[in-house]
Coordinates of C-alpha atoms in Angstrom, one line a residue:
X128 CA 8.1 2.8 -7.3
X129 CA 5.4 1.1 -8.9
X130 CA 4.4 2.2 -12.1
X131 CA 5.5 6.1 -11.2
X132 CA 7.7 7.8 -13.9
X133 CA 10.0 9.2 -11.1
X134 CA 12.3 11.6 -11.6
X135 CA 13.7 13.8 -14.2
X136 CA 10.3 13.6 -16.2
X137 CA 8.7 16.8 -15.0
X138 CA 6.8 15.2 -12.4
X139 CA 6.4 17.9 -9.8
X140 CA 4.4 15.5 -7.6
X141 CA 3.5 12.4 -6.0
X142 CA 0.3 10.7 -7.1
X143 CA -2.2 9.8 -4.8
X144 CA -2.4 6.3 -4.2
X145 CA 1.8 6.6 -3.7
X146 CA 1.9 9.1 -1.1
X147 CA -1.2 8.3 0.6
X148 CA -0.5 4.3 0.7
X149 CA 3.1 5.3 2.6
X150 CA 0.7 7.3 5.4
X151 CA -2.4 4.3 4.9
X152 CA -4.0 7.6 4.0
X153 CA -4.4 8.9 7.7
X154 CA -2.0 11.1 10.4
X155 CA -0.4 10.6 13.3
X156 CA -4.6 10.6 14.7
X157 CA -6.1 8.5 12.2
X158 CA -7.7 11.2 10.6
X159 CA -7.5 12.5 7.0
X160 CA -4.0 13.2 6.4
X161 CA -3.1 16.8 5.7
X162 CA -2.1 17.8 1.8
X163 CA 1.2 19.0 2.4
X164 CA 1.8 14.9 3.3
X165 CA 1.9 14.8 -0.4
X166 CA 4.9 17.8 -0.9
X167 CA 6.6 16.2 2.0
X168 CA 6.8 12.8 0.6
X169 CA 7.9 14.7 -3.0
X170 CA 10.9 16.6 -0.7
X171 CA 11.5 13.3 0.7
X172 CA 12.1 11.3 -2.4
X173 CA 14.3 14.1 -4.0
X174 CA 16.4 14.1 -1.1
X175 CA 16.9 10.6 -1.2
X176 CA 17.2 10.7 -5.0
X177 CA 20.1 13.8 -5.0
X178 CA 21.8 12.8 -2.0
X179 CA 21.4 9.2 -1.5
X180 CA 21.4 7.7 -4.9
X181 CA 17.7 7.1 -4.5
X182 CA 18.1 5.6 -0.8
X183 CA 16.0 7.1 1.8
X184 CA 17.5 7.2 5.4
X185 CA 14.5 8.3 7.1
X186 CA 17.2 8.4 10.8
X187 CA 18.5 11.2 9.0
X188 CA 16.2 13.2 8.0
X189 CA 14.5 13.2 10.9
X190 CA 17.5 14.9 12.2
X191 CA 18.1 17.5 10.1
X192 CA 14.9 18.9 8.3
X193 CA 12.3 21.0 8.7
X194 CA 9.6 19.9 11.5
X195 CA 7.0 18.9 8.6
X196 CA 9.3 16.9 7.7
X197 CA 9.7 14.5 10.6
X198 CA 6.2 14.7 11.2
X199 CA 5.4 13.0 8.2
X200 CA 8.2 10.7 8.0
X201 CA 7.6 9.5 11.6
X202 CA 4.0 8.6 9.9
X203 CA 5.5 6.8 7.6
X204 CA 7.9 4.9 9.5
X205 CA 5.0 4.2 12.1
X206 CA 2.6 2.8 8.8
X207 CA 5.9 1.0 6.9
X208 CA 7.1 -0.6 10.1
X209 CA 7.7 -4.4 9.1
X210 CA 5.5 -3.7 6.1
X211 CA 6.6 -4.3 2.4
X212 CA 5.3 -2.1 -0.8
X213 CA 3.3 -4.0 -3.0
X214 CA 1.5 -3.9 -6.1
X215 CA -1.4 -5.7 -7.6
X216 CA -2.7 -5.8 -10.9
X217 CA -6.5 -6.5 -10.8
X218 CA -8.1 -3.6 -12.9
X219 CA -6.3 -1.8 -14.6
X220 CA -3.0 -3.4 -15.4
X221 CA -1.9 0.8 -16.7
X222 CA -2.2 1.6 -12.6
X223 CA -2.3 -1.2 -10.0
X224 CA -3.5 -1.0 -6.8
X225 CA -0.5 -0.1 -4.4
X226 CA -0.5 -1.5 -0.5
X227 CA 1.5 -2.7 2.7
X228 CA 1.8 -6.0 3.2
X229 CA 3.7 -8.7 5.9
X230 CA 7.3 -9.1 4.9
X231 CA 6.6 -12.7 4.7
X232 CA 3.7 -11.6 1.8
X233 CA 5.5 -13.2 -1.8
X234 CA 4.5 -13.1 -5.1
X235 CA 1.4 -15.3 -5.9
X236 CA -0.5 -14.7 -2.5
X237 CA -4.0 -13.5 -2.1
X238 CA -5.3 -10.2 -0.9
X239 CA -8.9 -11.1 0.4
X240 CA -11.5 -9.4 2.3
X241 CA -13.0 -11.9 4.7
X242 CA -16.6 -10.6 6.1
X243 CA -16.4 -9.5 9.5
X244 CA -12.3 -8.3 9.1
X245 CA -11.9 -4.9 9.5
X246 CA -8.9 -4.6 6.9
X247 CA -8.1 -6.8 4.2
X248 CA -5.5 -9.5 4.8
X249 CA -3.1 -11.6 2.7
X250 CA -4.0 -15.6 2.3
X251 CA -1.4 -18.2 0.9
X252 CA -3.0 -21.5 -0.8
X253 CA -1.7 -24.2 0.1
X254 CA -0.2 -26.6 -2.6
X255 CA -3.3 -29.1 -2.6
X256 CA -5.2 -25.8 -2.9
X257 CA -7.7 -26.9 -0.3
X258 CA -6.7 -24.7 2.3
X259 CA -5.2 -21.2 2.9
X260 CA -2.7 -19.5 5.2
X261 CA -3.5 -16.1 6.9
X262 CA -0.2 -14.4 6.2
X263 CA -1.5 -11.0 8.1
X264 CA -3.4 -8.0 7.6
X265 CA -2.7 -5.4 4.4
X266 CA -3.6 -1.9 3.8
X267 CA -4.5 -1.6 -0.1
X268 CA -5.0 1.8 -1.3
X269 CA -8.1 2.7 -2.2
X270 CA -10.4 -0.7 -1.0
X271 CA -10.3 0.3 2.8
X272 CA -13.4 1.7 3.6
X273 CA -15.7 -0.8 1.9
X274 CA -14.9 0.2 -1.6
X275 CA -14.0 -3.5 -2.0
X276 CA -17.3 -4.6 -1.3
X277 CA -18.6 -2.3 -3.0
X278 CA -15.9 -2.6 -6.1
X279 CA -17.5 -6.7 -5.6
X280 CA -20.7 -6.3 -5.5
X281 CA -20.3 -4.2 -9.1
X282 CA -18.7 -7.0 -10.4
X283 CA -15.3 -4.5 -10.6
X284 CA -12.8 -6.8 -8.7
X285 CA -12.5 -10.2 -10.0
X286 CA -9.9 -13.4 -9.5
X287 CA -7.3 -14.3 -11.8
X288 CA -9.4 -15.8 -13.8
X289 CA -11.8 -13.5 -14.6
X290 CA -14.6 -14.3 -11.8
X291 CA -16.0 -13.2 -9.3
X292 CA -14.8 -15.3 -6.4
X293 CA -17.2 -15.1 -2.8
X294 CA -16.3 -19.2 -1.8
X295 CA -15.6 -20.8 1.8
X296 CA -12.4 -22.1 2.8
X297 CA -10.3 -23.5 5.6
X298 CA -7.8 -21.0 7.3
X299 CA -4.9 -23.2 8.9

């Protein structure tokens, strides 16, 4: 999963922006989610891992595991419902930012942050270039709370290119 070692390389834990991007980083009440999210999304992956040749059949475990358990997987099934994993490389191409996207998100889209949005959301170009697609709304680790604007404003997130890009466009 993204750029994550996985297992059978000591890593006795989840890193942050993994764990927390499957939960969009809140419980069940849209509060801070608890830490033992992150042992529980560990427990979950070695299950899936040992038993399931790395598949996760979250129907199953929530039938037969321990109430913490089903707790946090019914967070992340609620968060991952017709969602895909992504991951962008915009900073630091050693650690990308990890998010949720739409299913119908594909490689070469846009995540933007469009002023007055309350989330960021995922724009296609079109092939003149003169106009973009709203493909839905995205949950990027990290960049939900304003730490975009912010990241923008200190010249930290930049285009493809290199630039800072703050432009107009047409949504069809």
């Amino acid at each position: 999963m993204g750029k994550w070692p996985g297992f059978g390389k000591d890593t006795d834990s989840v890193p942050d922006p993994i764990w927390r991007t499957l939960v969009a980083d809140r419980n069940h009440n849209g509060q801070v989610p608890p830490s033992w999210y992150q042992r529980a999304c560990l427990r979950c992956l070695e299950i899936a891992d040992v038993f399931n040749n790395g598949d996760l059949n979250i129907g199953e475990i929530l039938q037969g595991h321990s109430e913490m358990l089903r707790k946090y997987l019914t967070r992340v099934r609620n968060v991952t419902w017709n969602r895909r994993f992504f991951t962008a490389t915009v900073q630091d191409p050693e650690w990308p930012l990890f998010g949720l996207c739409p299913p119908k998100a594909r490689e070469g889209d846009f995540v933007c942050i469009l002023y007055g949005c309350s989330v960021p959301v995922v724009m296609r170009e079109s092939d003149s270039g003169r106009h973009m697609t709203l493909i839905g709304e995205a949950y990027v680790h990290g960049k939900m709370d304003g730490e975009a604007l912010e990241d923008f404003e200190e010249g930290k997130i930049w285009a493809q290119n290199g630039e800072s890009k703050d432009e107009e466009f047409a949504i069809i």
